[in-house]
Short mmCIF file of C-alpha atoms and ligand atoms in Angstrom, two decimals:
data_model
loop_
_atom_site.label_atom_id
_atom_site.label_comp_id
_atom_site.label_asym_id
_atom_site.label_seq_id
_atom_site.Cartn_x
_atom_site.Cartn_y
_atom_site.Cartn_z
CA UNK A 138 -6.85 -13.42 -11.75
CA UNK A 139 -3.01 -14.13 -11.67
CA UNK A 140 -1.15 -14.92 -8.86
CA UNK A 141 2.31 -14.20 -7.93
CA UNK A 142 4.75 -15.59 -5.08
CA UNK A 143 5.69 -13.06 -2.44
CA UNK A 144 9.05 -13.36 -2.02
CA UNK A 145 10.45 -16.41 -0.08
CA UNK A 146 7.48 -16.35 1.93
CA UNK A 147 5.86 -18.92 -0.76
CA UNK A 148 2.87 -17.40 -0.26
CA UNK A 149 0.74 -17.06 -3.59
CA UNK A 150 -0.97 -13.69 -3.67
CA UNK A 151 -3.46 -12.25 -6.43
CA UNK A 152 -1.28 -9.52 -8.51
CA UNK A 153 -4.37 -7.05 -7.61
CA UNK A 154 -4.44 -6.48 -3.49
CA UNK A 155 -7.33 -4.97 -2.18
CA UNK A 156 -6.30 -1.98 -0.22
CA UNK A 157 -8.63 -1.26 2.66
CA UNK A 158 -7.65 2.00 3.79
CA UNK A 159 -11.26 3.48 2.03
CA UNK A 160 -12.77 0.69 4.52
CA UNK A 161 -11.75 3.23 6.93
CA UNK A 162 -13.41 6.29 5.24
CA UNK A 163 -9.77 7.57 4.68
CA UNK A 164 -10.98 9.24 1.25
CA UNK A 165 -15.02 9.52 1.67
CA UNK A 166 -17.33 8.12 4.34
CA UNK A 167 -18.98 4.54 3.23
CA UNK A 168 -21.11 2.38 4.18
CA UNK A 169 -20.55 -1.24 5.73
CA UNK A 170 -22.93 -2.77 3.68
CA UNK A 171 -21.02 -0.81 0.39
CA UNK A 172 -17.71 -2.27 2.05
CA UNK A 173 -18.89 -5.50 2.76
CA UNK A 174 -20.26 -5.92 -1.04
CA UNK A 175 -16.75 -4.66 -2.29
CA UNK A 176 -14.99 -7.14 -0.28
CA UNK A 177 -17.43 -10.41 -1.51
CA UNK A 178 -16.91 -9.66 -4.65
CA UNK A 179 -12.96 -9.00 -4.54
CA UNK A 180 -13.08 -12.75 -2.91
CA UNK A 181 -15.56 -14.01 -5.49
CA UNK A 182 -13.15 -12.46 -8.43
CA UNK A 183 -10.03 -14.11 -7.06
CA UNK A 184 -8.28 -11.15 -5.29
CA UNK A 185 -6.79 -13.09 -2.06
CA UNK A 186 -4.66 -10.10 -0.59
CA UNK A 187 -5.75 -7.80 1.73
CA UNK A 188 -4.02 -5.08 3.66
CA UNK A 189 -5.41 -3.09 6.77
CA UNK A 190 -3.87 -0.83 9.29
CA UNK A 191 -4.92 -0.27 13.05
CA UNK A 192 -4.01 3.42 11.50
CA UNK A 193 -6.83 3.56 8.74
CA UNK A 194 -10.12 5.18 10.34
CA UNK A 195 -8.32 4.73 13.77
CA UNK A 196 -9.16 0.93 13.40
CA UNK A 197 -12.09 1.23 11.69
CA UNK A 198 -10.97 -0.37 8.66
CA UNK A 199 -9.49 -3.63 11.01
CA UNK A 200 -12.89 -3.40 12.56
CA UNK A 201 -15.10 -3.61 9.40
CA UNK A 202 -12.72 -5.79 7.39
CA UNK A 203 -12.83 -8.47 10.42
CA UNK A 204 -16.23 -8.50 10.30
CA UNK A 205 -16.93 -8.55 6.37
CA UNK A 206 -13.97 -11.87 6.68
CA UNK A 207 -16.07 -13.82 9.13
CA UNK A 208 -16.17 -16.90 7.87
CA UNK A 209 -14.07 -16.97 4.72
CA UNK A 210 -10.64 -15.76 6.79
CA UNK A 211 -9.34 -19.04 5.06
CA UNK A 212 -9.46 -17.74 1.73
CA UNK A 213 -7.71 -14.64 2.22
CA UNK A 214 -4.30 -13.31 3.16
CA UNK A 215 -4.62 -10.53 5.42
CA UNK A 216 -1.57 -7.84 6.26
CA UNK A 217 -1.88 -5.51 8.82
CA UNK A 218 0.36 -3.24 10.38
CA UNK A 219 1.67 -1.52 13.86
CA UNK A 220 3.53 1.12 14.80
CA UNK A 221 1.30 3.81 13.49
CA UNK A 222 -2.16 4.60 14.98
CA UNK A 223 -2.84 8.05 14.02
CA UNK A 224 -1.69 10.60 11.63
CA UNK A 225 0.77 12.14 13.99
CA UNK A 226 0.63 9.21 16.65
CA UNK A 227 3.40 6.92 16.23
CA UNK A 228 5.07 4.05 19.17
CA UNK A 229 7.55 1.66 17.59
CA UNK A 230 8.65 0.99 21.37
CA UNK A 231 8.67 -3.31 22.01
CA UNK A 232 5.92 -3.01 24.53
CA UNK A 233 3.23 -1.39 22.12
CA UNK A 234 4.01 -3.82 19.12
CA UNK A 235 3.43 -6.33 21.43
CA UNK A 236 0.01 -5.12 22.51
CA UNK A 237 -0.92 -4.09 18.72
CA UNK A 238 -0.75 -7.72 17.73
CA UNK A 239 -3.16 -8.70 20.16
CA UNK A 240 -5.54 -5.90 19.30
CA UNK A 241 -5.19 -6.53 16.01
CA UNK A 242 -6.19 -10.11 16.01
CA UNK A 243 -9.18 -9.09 18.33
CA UNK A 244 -10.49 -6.58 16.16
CA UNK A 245 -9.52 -8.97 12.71
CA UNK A 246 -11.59 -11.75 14.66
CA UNK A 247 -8.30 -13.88 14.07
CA UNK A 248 -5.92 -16.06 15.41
CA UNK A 249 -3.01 -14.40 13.39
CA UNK A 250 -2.50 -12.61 10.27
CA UNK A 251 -0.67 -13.74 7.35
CA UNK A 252 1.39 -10.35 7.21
CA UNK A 253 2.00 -7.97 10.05
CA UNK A 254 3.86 -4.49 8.75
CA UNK A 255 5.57 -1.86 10.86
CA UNK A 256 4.16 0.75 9.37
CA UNK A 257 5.53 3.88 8.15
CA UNK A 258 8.70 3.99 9.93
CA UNK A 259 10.52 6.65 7.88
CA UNK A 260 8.35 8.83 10.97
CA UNK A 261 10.65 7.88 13.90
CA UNK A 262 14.40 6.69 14.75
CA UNK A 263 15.40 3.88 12.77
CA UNK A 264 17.61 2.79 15.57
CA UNK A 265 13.98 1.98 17.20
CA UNK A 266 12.74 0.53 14.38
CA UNK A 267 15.83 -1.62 14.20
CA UNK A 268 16.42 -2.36 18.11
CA UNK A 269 13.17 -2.36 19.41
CA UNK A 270 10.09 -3.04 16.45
CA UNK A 271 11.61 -5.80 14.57
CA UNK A 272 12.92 -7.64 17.44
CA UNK A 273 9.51 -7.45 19.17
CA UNK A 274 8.05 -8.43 15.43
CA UNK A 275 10.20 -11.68 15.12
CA UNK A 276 9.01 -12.82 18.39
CA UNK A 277 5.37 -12.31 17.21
CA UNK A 278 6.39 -14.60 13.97
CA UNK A 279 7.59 -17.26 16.24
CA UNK A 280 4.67 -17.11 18.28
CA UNK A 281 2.92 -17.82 15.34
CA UNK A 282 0.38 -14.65 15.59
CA UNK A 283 1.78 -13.46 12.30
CA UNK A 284 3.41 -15.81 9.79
CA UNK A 285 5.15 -13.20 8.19
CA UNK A 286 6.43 -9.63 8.78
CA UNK A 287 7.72 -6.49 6.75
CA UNK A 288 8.13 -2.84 6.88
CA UNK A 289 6.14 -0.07 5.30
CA UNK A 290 7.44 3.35 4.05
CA UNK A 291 7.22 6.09 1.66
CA UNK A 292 11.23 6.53 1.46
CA UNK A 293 13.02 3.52 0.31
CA UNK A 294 16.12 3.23 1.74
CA UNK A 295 15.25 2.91 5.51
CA UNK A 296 13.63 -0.23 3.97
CA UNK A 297 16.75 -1.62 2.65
CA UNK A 298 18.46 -0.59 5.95
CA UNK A 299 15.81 -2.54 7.97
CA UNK A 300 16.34 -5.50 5.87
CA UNK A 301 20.02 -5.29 5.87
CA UNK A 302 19.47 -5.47 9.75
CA UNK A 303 17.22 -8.09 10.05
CA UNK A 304 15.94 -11.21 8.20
CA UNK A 305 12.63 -9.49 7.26
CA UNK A 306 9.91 -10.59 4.43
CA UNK A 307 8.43 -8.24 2.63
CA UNK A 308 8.44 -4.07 1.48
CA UNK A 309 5.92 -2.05 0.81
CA UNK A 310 5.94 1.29 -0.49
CA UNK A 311 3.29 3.93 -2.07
CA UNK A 312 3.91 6.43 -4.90
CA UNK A 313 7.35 5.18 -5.91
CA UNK A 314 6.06 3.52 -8.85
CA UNK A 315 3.62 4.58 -11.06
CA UNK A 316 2.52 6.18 -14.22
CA UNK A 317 4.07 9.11 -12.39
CA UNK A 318 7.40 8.15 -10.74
CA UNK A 319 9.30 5.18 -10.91
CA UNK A 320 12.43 5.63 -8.73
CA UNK A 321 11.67 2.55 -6.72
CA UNK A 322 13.40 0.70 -9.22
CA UNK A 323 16.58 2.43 -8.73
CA UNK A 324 16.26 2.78 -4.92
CA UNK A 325 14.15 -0.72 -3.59
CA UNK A 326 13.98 -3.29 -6.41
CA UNK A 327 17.62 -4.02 -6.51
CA UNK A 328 17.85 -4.93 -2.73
CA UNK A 329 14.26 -6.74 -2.84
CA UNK A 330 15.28 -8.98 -5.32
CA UNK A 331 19.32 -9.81 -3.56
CA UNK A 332 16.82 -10.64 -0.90
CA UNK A 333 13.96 -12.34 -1.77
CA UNK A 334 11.80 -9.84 -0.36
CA UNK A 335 8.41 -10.17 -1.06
CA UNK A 336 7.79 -6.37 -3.20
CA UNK A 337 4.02 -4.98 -2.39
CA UNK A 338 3.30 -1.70 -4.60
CA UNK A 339 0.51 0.54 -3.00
CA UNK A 340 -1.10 3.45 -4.55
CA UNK A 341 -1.04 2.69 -8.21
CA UNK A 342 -3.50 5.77 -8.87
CA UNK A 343 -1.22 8.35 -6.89
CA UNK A 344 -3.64 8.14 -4.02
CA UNK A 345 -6.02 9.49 -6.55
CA UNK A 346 -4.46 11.89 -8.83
CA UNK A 347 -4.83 9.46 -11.97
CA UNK A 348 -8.66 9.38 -11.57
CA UNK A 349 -11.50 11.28 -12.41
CA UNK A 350 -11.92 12.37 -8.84
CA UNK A 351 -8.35 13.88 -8.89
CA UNK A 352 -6.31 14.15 -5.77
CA UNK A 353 -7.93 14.47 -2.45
CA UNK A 354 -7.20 17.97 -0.41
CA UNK A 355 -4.63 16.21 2.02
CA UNK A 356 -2.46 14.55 -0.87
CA UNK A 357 1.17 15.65 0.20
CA UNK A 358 2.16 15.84 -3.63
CA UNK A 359 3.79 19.36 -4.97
CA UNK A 360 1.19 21.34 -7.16
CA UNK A 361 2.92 20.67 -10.32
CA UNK A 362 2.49 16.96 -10.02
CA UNK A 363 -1.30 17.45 -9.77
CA UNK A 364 -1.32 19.26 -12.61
CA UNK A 365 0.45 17.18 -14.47
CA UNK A 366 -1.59 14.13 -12.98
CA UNK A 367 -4.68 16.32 -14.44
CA UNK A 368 -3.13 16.42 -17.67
CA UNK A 369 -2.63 12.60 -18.14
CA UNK A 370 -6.74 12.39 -17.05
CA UNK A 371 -7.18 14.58 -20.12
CA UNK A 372 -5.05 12.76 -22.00
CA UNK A 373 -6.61 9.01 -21.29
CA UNK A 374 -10.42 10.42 -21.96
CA UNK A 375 -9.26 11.96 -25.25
CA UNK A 376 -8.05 8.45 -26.01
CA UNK A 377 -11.14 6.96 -24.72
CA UNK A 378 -9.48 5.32 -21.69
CA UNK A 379 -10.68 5.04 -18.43
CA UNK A 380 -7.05 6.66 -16.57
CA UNK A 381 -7.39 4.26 -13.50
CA UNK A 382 -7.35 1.06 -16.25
CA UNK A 383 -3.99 2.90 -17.70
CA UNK A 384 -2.88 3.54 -14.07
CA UNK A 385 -3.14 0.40 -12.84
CA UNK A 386 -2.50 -1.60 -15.99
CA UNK A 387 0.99 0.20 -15.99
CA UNK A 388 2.07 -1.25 -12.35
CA UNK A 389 0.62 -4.67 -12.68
CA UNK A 390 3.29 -5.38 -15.34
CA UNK A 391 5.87 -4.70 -13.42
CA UNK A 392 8.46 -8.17 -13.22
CA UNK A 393 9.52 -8.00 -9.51
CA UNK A 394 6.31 -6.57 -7.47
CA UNK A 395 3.96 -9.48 -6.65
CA UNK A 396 0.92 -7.57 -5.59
CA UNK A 397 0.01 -3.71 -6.98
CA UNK A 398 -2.16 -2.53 -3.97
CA UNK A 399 -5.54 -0.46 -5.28
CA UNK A 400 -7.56 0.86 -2.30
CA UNK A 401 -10.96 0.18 -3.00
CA UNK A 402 -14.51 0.24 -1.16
CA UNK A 403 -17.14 0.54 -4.00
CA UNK A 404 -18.08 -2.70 -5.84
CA UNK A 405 -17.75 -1.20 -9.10
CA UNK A 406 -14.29 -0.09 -8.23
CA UNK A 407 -13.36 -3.71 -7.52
CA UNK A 408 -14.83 -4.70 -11.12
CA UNK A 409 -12.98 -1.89 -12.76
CA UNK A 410 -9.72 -2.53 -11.41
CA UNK A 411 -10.31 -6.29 -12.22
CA UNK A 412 -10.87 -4.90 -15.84
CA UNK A 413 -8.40 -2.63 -15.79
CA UNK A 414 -5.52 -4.91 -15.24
CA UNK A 415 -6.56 -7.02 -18.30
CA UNK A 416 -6.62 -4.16 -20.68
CA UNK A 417 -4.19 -3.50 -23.11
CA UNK A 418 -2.93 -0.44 -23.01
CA UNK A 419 -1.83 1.74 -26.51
CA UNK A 420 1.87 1.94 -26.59
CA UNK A 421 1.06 5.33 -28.51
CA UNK A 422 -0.95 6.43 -25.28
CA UNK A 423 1.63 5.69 -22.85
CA UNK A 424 4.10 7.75 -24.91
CA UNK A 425 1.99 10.62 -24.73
CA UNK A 426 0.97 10.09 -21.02
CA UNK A 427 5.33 9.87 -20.46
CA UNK A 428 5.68 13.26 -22.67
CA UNK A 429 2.86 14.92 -20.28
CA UNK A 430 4.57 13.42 -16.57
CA UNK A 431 8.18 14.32 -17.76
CA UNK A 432 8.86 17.40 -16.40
CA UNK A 433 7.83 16.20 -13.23
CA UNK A 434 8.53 12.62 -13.73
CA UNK A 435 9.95 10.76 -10.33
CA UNK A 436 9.12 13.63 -8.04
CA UNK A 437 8.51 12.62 -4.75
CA UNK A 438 7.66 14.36 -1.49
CA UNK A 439 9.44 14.43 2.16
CA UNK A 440 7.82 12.01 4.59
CA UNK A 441 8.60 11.75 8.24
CA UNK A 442 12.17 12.49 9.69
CA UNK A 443 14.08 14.54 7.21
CA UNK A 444 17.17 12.17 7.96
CA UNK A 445 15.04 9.48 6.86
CA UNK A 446 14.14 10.39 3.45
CA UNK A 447 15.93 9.35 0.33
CA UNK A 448 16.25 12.87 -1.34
CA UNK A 449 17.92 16.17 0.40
CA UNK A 450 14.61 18.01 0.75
CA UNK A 451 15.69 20.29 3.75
CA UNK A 452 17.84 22.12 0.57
CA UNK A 453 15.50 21.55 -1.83
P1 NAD B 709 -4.74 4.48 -4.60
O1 NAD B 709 -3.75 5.11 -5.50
O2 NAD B 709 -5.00 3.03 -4.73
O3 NAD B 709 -6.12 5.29 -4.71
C1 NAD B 709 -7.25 4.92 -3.97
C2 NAD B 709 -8.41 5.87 -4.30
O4 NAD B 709 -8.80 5.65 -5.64
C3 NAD B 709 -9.65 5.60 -3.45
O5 NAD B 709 -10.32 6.85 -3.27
C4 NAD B 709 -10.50 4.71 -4.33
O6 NAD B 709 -11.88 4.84 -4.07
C5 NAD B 709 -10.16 5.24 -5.70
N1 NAD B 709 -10.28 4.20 -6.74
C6 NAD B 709 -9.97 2.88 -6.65
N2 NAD B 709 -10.21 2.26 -7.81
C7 NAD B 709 -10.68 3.21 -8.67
C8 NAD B 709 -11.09 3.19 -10.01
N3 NAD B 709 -11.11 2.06 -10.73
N4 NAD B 709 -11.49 4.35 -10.58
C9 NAD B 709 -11.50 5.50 -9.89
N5 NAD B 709 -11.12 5.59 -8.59
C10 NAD B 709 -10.71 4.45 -7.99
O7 NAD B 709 -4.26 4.80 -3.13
P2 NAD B 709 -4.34 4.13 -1.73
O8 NAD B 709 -5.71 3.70 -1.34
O9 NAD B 709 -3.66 5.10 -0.85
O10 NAD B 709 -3.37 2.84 -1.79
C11 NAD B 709 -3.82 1.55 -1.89
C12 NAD B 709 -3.71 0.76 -0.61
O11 NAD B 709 -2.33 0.51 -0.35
C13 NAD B 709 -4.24 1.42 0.66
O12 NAD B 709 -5.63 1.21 0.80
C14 NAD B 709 -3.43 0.71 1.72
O13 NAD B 709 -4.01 -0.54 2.01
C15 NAD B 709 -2.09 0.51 1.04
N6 NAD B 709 -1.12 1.60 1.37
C16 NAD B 709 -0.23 1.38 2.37
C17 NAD B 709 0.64 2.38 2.75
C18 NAD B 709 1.61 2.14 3.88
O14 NAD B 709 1.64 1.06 4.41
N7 NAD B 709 2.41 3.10 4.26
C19 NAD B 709 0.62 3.61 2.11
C20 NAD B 709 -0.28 3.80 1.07
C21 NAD B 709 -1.14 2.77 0.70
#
């Protein structure tokens, strides 16, 4: 396993984060002893990150991954987030970010967490975000119940606004770059790297689309991007590839993003992706995988308030 330093925070994360949203049953019910084998041997392979969200499985995910931690919480980093607890429940106010800490570290079985995320915060007022859930989150740093914080969010540029606003440490976003899209390097890199934000890239299969599986029946993308997705599956077998090795071996080499987040709850997942981001990928493939994506390459989807989002959708 590599590791990578996240931004200024000097911390030294594996470039493959374990994503525990699946912990949560977000994409198919599991098992805790399934989860509990995935996450051993993630630790036992060198992966060190791991992000959770009182959000995934309405805390289920905190809940389990606590549990499967107990007693090696020193070898890991562990992220979580606030802000967001349900799909359509959202309270970036001072007093809740306060008390999601606190709940957090309960259900974690922690006395802080490395990274704590307001999450998703394209959803409400960014004055909020700025006045009220960063404020509350600095407190929470110097209280020493998170070492370091961030912001989450599909659309980019409320993340640069945040961090113009205040000294935050870290960005994550999902779906910006991939195979598929790769916009976050016109729209979050730049101001990242001016910053010394710490870059975390989530959803390296396109929450599913470059898999097997295919997309899920919630995924917010447009039909054509499926499709398209579908065609670069077709493409990878016919090459003999597994997609999610192509997927995923595409984001890892990205210079400026220190961890590529892969959700993950299966064991064999965890030894795939571990494979996958040591195979070499066929330049000739990846041409014909670009030739499939372009006529949908970098198309994104709104998210939240439609004055948050980086592209005009409301006229599109
Ligand atoms: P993803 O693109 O990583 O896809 C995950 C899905 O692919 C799961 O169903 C998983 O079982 C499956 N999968 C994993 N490895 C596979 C493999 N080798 N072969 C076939 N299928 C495989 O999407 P994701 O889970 O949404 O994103 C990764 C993680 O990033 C999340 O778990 C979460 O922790 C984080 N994330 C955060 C935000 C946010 O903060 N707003 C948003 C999205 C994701």
């Amino acid at each position: 396993m590599q590791y990578k330093t996240l931004g200024n925070t000097g911390l030294k994360v594996s470039v493959l984060g374990f994503g525990a949203s699946p912990l949560g049953n977000e994409f198919r019910q599991t098992t805790e002893e399934e989860g509990k084998r995935a996450v051993d041997l993630a630790i036992d392979r060198g992966i060190n990150y791991f992000d959770t969200s009182p959000f995934y499985g309405r805390t289920l995910s905190e809940e389990r991954l606590g549990k499967f931690l107990e007693g090696q919480r020193d070898k890991v980093i562990v992220a979580t987030k606030c802000g967001r607890y349900d799909s359509h429940t959202f309270d970036f106010s001072r007093e809740r970010t306060m008390l999601s800490i606190d709940e957090s570290l309960r259900r974690l079985r922690t006395d802080h967490v490395d990274v704590l995320q307001a999450h998703d915060i394209e959803f409400r007022d960014m004055n909020q975000v700025i006045d009220e859930t960063i404020p509350a989150m600095l407190k929470i740093k110097e209280s020493g119940k998170a070492r370091f914080i961030g912001v989450t969010s599909l659309q980019l540029k409320v993340m640069v606004r945040a961090a113009q606003a205040h000294p935050i440490d870290t960005v994550l976003t999902y779906c910006r770059y991939n195979l598929m899209i790769t916009d976050m390097d016109e729209l979050l890199t730049p101001a990242a790297k001016e910053k010394g934000l710490g870059l975390i890239n989530a959803s390296p299969l396109h929450m599913r689309i470059l898999t097997e599986a295919g997309a899920p029946d919630w995924h917010p993308a447009p039909e054509s991007v499926k499709r398209a997705g579908g065609k670069v599956v077709a493409i990878c077998r016919e090459a003999g590839a597994d997609p999610a090795d192509v997927a995923l071996r595409f984001c890892i080499g990205h210079p400026d993003v220190a961890t590529t987040l892969v959700g993950m709850s299966r064991p064999d997942h965890v030894e795939n992706n571990i494979r996958g981001i040591e195979t070499p990928v066929d330049p000739e493939l990846l041409r014909k995988i670009a030739e499939a994506v372009e006529p949908v390459k970098n198309t994104s989807w709104a998210s939240g308030r439609l004055e948050n989002c980086d592209y005009d959708y409301a006229e599109a």
